Short mmCIF file of C-alpha atoms and ligand atoms in Angstrom, two decimals:
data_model
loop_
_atom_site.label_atom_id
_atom_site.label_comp_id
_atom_site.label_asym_id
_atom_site.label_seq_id
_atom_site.Cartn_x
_atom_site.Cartn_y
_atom_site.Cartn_z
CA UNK A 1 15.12 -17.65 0.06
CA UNK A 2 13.85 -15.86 3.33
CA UNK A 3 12.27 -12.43 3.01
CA UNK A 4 11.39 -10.27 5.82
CA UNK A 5 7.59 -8.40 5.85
CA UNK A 6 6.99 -5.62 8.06
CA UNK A 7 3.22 -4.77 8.87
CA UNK A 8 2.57 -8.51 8.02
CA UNK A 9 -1.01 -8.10 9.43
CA UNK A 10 -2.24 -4.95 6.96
CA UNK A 11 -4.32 -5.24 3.54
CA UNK A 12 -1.92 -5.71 1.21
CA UNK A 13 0.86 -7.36 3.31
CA UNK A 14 -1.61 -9.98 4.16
CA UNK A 15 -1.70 -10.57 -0.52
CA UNK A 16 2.16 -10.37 -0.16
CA UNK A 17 2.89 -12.78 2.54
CA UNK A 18 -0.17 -15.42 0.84
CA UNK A 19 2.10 -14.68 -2.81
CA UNK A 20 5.31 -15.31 -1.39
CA UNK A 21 4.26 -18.79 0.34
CA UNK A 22 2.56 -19.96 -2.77
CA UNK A 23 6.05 -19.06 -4.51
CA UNK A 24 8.03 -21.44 -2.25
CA UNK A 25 9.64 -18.39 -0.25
CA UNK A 26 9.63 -18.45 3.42
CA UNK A 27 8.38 -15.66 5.05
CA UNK A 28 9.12 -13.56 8.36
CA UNK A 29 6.59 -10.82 9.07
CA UNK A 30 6.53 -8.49 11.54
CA UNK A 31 3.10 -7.72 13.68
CA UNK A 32 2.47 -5.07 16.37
CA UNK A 33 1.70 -7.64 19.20
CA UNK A 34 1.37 -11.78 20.05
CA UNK A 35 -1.92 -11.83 19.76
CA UNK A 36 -2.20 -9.75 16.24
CA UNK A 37 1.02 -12.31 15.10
CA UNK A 38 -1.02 -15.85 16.58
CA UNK A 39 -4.09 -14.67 15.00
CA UNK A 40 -1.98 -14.45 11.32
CA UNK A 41 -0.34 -17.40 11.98
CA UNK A 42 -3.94 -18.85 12.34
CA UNK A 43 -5.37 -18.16 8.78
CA UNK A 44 -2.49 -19.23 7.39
CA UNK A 45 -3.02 -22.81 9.19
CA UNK A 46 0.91 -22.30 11.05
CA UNK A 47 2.26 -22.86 7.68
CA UNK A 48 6.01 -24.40 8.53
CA UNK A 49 7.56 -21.58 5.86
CA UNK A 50 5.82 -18.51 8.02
CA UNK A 51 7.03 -16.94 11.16
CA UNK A 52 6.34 -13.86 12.93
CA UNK A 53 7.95 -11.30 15.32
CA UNK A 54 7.01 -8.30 17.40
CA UNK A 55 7.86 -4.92 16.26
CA UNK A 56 5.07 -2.87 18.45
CA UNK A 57 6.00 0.22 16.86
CA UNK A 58 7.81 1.29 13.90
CA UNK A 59 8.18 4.92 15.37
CA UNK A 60 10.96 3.71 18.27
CA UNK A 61 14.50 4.11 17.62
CA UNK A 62 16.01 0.83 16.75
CA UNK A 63 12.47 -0.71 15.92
CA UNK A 64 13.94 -3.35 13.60
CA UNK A 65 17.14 -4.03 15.76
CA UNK A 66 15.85 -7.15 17.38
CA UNK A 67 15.02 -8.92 14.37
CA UNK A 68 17.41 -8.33 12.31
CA UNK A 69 20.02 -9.12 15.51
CA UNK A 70 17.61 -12.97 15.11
CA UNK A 71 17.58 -13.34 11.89
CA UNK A 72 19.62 -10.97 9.98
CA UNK A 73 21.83 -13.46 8.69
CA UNK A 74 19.07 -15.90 7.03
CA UNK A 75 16.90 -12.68 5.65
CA UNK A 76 18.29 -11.85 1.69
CA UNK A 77 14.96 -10.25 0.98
CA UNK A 78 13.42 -7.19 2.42
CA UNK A 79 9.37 -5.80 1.91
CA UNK A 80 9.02 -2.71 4.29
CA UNK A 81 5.29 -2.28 4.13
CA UNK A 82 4.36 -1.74 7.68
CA UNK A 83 3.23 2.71 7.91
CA UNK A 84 0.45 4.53 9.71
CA UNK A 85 -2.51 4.48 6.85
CA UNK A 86 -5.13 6.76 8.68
CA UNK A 87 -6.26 10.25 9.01
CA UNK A 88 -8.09 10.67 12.50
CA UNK A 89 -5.29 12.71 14.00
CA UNK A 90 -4.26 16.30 14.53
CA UNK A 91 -0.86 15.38 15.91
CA UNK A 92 0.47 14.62 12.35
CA UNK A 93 4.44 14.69 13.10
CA UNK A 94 3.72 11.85 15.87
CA UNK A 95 1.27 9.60 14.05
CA UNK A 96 2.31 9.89 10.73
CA UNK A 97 4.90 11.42 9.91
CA UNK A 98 7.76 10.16 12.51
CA UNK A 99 6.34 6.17 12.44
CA UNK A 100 6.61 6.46 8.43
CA UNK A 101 10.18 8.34 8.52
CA UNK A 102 11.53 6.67 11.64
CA UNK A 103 10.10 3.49 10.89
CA UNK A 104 11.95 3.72 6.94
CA UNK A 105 15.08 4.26 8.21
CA UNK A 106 15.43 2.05 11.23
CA UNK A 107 14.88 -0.51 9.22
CA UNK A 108 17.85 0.57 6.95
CA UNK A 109 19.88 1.00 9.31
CA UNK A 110 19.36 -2.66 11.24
CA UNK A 111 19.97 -4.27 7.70
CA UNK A 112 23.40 -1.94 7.80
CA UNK A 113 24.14 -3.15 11.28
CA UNK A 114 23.61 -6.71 11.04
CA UNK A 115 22.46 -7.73 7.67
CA UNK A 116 24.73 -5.91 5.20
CA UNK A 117 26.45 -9.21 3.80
CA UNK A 118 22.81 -11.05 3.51
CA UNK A 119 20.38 -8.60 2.22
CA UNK A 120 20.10 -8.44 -1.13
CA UNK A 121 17.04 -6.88 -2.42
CA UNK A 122 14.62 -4.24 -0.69
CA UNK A 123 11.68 -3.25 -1.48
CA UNK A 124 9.45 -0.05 0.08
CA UNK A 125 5.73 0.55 -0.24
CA UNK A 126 5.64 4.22 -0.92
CA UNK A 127 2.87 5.83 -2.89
CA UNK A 128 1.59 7.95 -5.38
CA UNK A 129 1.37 9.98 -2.55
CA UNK A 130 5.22 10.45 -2.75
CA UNK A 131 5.03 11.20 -6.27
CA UNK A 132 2.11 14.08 -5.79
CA UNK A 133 0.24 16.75 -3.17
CA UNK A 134 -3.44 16.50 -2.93
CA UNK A 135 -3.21 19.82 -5.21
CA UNK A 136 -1.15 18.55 -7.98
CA UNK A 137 -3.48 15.80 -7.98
CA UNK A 138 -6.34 17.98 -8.73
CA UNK A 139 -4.29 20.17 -10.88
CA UNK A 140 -5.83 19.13 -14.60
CA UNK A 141 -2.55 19.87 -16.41
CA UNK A 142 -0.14 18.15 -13.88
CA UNK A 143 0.66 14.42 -15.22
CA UNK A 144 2.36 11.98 -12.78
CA UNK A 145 4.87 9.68 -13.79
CA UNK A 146 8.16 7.74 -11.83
CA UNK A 147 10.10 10.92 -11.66
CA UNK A 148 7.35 12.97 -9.73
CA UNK A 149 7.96 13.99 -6.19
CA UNK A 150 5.24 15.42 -4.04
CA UNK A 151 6.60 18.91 -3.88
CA UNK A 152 5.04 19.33 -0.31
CA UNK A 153 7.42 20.51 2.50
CA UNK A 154 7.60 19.06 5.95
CA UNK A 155 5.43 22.22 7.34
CA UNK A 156 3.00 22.68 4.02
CA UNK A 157 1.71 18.66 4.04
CA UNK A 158 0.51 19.84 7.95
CA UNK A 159 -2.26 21.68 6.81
CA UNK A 160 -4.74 18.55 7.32
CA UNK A 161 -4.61 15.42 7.69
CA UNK A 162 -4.58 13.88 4.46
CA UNK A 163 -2.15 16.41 2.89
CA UNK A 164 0.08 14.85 6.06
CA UNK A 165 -0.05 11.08 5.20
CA UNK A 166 1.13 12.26 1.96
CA UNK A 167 3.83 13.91 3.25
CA UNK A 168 5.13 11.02 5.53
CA UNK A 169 4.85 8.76 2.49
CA UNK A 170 7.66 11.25 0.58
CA UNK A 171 9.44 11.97 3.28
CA UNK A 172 9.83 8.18 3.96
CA UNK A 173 10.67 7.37 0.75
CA UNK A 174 13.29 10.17 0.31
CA UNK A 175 14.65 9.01 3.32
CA UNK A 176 15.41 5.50 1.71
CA UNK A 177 16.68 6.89 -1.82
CA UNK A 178 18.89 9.12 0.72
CA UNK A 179 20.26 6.40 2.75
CA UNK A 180 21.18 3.85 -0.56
CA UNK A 181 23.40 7.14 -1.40
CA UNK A 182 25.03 7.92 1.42
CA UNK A 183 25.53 4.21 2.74
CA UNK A 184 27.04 2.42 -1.01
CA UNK A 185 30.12 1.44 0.52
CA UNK A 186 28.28 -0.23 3.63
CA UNK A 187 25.43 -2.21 2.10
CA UNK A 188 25.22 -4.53 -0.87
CA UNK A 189 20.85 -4.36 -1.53
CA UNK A 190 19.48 -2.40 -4.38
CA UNK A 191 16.38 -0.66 -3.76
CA UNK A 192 12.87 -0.70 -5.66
CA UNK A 193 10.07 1.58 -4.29
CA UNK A 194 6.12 0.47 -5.12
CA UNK A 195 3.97 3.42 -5.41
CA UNK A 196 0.49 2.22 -6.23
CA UNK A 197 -2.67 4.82 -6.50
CA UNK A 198 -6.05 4.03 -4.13
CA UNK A 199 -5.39 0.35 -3.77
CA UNK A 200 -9.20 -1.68 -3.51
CA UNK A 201 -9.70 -5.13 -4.31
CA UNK A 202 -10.78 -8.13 -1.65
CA UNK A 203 -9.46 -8.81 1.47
CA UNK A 204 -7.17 -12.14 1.88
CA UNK A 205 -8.71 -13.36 4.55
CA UNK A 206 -12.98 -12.10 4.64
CA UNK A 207 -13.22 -12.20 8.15
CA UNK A 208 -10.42 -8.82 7.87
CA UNK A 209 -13.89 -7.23 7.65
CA UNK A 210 -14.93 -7.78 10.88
CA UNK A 211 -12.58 -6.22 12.70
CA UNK A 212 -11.56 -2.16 11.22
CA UNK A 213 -11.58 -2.43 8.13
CA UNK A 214 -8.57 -0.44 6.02
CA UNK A 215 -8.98 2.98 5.31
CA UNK A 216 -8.62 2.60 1.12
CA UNK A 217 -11.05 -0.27 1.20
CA UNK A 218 -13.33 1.65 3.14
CA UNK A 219 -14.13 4.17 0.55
CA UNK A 220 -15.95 1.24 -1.08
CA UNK A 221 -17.48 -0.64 1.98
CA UNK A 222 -19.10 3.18 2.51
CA UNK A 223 -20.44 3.57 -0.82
CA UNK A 224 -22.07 -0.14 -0.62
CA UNK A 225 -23.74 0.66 2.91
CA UNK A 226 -24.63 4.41 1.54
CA UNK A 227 -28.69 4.58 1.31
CA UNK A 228 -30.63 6.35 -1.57
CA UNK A 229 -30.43 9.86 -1.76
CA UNK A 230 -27.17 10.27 0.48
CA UNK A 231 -24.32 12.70 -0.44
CA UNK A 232 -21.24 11.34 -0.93
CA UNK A 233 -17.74 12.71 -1.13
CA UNK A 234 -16.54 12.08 -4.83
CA UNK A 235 -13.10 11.11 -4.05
CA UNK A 236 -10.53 10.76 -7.39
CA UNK A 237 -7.39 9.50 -8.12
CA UNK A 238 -5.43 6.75 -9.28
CA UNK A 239 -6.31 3.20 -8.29
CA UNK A 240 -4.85 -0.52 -8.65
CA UNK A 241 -6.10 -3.60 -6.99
CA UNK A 242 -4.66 -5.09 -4.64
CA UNK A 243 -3.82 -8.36 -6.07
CA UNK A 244 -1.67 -6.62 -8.19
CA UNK A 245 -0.05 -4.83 -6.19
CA UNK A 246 1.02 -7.82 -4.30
CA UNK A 247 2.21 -9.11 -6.93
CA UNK A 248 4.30 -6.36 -8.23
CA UNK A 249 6.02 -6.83 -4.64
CA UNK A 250 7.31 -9.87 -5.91
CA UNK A 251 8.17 -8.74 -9.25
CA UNK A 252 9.95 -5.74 -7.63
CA UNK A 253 12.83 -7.96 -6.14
CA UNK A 254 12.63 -11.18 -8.45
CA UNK A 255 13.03 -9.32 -11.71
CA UNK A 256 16.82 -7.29 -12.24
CA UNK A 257 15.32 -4.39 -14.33
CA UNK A 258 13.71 -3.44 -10.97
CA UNK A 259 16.23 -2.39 -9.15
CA UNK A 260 16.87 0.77 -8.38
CA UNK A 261 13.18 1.84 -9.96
CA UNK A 262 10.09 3.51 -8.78
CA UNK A 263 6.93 1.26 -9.97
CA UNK A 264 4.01 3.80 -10.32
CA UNK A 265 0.95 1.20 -10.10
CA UNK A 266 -2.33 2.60 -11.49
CA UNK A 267 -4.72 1.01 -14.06
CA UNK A 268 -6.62 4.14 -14.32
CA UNK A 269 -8.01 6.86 -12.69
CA UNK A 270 -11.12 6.36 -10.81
CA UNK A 271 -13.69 8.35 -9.16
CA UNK A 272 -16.28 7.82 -6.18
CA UNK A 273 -19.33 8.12 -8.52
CA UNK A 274 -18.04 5.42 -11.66
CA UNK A 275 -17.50 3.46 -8.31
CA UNK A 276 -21.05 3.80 -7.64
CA UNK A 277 -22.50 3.02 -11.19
CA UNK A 278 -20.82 0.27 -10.98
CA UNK A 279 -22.12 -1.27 -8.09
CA UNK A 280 -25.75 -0.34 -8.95
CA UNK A 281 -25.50 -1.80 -12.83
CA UNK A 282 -24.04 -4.89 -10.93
CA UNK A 283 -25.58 -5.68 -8.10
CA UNK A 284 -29.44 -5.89 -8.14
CA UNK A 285 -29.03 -6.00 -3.98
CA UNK A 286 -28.30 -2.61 -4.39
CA UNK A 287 -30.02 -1.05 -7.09
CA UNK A 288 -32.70 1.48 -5.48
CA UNK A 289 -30.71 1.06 -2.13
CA UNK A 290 -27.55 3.38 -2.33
CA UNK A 291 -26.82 6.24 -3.45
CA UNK A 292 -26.84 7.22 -7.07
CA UNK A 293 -25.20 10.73 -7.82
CA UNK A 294 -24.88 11.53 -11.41
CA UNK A 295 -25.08 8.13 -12.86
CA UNK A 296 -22.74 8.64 -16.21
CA UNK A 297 -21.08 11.75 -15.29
CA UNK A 298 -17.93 10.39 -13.41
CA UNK A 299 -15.50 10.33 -16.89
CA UNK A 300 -16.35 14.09 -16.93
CA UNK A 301 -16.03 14.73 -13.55
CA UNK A 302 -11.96 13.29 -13.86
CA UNK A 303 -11.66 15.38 -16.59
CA UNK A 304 -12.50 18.45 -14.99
CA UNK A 305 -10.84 18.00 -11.49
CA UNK A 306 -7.97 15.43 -11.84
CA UNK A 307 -4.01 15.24 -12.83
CA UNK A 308 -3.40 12.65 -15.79
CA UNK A 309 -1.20 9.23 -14.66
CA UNK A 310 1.85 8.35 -17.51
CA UNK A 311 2.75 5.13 -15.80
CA UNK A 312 4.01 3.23 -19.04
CA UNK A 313 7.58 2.67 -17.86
CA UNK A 314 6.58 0.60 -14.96
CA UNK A 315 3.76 -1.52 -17.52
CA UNK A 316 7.04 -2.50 -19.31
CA UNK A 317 8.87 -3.10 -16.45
CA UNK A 318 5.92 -5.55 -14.69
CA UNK A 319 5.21 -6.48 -18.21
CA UNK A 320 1.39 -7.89 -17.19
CA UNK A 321 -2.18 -6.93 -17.34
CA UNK A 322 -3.70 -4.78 -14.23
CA UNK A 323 -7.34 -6.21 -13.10
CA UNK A 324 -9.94 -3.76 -14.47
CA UNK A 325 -11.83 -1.52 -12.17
CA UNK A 326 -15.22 -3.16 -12.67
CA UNK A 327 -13.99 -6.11 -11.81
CA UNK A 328 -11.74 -4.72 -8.53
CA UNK A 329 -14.95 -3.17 -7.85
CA UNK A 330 -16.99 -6.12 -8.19
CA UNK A 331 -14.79 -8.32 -6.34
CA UNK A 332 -14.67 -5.83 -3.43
CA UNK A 333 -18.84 -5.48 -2.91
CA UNK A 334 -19.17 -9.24 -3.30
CA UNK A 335 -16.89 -10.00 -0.04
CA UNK A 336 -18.44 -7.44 1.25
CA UNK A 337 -22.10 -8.31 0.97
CA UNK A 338 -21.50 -11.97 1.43
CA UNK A 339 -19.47 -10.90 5.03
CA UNK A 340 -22.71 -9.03 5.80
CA UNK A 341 -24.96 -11.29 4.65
CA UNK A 342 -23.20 -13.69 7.60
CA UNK A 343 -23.47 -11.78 10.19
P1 LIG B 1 -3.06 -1.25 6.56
O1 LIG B 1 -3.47 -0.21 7.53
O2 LIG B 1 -3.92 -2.44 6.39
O3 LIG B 1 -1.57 -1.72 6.84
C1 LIG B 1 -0.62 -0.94 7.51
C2 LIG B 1 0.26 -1.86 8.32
O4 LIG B 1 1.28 -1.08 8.98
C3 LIG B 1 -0.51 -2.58 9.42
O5 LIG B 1 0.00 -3.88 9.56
C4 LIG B 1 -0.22 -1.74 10.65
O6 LIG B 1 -0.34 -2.45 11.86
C5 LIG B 1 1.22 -1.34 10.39
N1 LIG B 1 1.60 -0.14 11.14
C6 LIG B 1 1.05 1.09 11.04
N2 LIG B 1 1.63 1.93 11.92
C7 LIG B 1 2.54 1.21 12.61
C8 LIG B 1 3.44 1.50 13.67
N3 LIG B 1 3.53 2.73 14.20
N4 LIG B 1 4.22 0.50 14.14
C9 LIG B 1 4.15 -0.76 13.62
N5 LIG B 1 3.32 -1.09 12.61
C10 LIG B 1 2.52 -0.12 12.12
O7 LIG B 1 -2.94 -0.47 5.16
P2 LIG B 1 -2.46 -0.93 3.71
O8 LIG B 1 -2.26 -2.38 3.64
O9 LIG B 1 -3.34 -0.27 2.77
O10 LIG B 1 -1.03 -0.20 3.61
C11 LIG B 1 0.20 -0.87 3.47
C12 LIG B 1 1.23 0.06 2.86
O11 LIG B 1 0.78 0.46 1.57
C13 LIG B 1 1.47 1.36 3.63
O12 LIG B 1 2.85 1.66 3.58
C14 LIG B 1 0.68 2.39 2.84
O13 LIG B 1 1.17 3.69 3.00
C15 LIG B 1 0.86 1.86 1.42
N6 LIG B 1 -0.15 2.32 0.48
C16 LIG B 1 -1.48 1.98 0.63
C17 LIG B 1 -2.42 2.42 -0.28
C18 LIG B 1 -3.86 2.07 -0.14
O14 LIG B 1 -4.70 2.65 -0.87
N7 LIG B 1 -4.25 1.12 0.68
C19 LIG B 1 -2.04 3.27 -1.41
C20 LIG B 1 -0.62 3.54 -1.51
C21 LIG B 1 0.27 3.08 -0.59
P3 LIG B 1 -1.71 -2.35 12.73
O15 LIG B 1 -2.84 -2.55 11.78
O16 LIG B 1 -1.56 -3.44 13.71
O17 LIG B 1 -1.72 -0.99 13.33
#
C-alpha cells in the first residue's frame, strides 16, 4: 500500500513516515525543497520504500497537482500533515491562515482530479485548536470533546497571533468536512481528522535540534535552558506525545471505526510549571539551574485557569495506552541535554 505524507520533513511527520516504513508501507512525502527532501532521504539511509517530492508551498493554487498528476494512481492512502506551525507574524491571513485553508483543499481537490478511483483513506492533522479558542480553553466550565468546534470567526481568531493559528487549524478542517459533503458522488475516501493537544515527546532524528527546533517542542527546550530565578510563561492545555500521535495516524486509516471520526488526542492536561517539577525532581543537571516557580502548585493552577478534556470516545476508538507526561517529559530533556552536551 502507498500513502502520500505532506510536510514529510516536520516533528511529527518525521514519527509518521519512520511508523509507516517499519509497517511495510511505502511512503511518498512531500518537502518544501531538494535539499530539505535529500537531507530526509539521508536519515532514513535512501530506504528503497521512501520517496520524496517538492511541494514548495502549500498556499499556491494547485499545490498538490503535480504529484498527484505522478503518482495519483499508485497513492490509496492520504496523511495531510504539512501547515504553518508558528506565531512570528502579523500578516495572519497570508501565513497562516491561507497555507492551512488553501493548502487543505488543494490537496482535496488533486485527489478529486486525478486520484478519485485510488484513494481510499485520508487522514488530516487538525487540532484541538479546531475543537477550541484560546478563551474556551481557559474557560473553567467549558469541556472539550470530538464534537467541539472553535467558535472563533475568520475576523475574531485575528486578534493575535496565536488566536490565528487556531483559527487556520478550524477553518482547514471545516474546509475538509465541507468538501467530503459536497464532493460524495466524485470521490470514494472516507475522512478521519487527528486533533492532538500540545504534542512534546523526542525528536526522530536528534540532530532535528540543531537546526529550528518546532515551536511545541520548544516550550520544553526553553524551560530546560531557563536559569534560576527566571519568569516563565505558564502555558496550559492539553498534551500527547508525539509517538502517539504518530501512531494514531496509522490507526486513523488502518482501523474501519475511524472513518469518518475526529480523534481528540490528549493524555491529560498539562501546565508549564508540573513541566518544570518534573525536570528538576529528574534531572540532577538541572536541579538549582532552572527555574523553579511554585514547585507543587501546577494541579491547582489547571484547576483554576483551564477547560476540562472528555476525550473517551477516541480512547475506545485507538483502544491503547497514551505515554505519561513524566515520561514525554523525560524523554524530551534527555535528547535534549545529550544534543547539548555534543555540541
Ligand atoms: P512542524 O513545523 O515541524 O511541521 C510542519 C510541516 O509543515 C513542516 O514540514 C513544514 O515545512 C510544513 N509547512 C508549513 N507551512 C508550509 C507551506 N506553506 N508549504 C509547504 N509546507 C509547509 O510542526 P508539527 O510537526 O508540530 O506539526 C505538524 C502538524 O500537526 C500541523 O498540521 C500542526 O498544525 C499539527 N499540530 C501540531 C501540534 C503540536 O503541538 N506540535 C498540536 C496540534 C496539531 P518546513 O518546516 O519546511 O517549513
Amino acid at each position: 500500500t502507498v500513502v502520500f505524507v505532506s510536510g514529510a520533513t516536520g516533528f511529527i511527520a518525521l514519527h509518521v513516515v519512520d511508523d509507516l516504513l517499519k509497517t511495510g508501507y511505502k511512503v511518498i512525502g512531500s518537502g518544501r525543497s531538494q535539499e530539505k527532501n535529500d537531507g530526509l532521504l539521508k536519515k532514513f539511509k535512501s530506504n528503497p520504500n521512501l520517496s520524496m517530492e517538492i511541494v514548495e508551498d502549500i498556499a499556491a493554487p494547485n499545490a498538490f497537482d503535480k504529484v498527484f498528476q505522478k503518482h495519483g494512481k499508485e497513492i490509496k492512502v492520504v496523511l495531510h500533515i504539512a501547515s504553518p506551525v508558528h506565531f512570528n507574524t502579523t500578516d495572519f491571513e497570508k501565513d497562516l491562515l491561507t497555507p492551512a485553508v488553501n493548502g487543505t483543499k488543494s490537496i482535496l481537490e488533486a485527489i478529486k482530479n486525478y486520484a478519485a478511483d485510488t484513494v481510499e483513506k485520508v487522514v488530516i492533522t487538525s487540532s484541538v485548536a479546531a475543537l477550541a479558542s484560546p478563551g474556551d480553553m481557559k474557560d473553567t466550565s467549558f469541556v472539550v470533546n470530538e464534537e467541539s468546534w472553535n467558535k472563533d470567526t475568520w475576523e475574531s481568531c485575528q486578534a493575535n497571533a496565536v488566536s490565528a493559528y487556531c483559527g487556520s487549524k478550524k477553518f482547514a478542517e471545516k474546509t475538509a468536512w465541507d468538501f467530503l459533503e459536497e464532493n460524495q458522488s466524485s470521490i470514494k475516501f472516507t475522512l478521519s481528522t487527528i486533533n492532538p493537544g500540545f504534542v512534546f515527546g523526542p525528536q526522530l532524528f536528534a540532530d532535528s535540534l540543531r537546526n529550528g527546533i518546532n515551536s511545541s517542542s520548544a516550550t520544553i527546550a526553553n524551560l530546560v535552558s531557563s536559569k534560576l530565578g527566571d519568569n516563565f510563561y505558564n502555558y496550559s492545555g492539553p498534551f500527547i506525545d508525539v509517538r502517539d500521535v504518530s501512531k494514531a495516524h496509522l490507526l486513523a486509516f488502518e482501523k474501519p471505526e475511524c472513518a469518518g471520526q475526529r480523534l481528540f488526542l490528549c493524555e491529560d492536561m498539562f501546565c508549564s510549571q508540573e513541566a518544570l517539577d518534573i525536570l528538576n525532581e529528574e534531572f540532577p543537571q538541572l536541579k538549582g539551574k532552572i527555574a523553579t516557580g511554585e514547585p507543587g502548585s501546577g494541579s491547582t493552577f489547571l484547576t483554576k485557569n483551564c477547560c476540562k478534556c472528555d476525550n473517551r470516545k477516541t480512547k475506545n476508538l485507538l483502544g491503547f495506552q497514551f505515554y505519561k507526561f513524566r515520561d514525554c517529559i523525560v524523554d524530551t530533556a534527555s535528547q535534549l541535554l545529550e544534543v547539548q552536551s555534543k555540541s
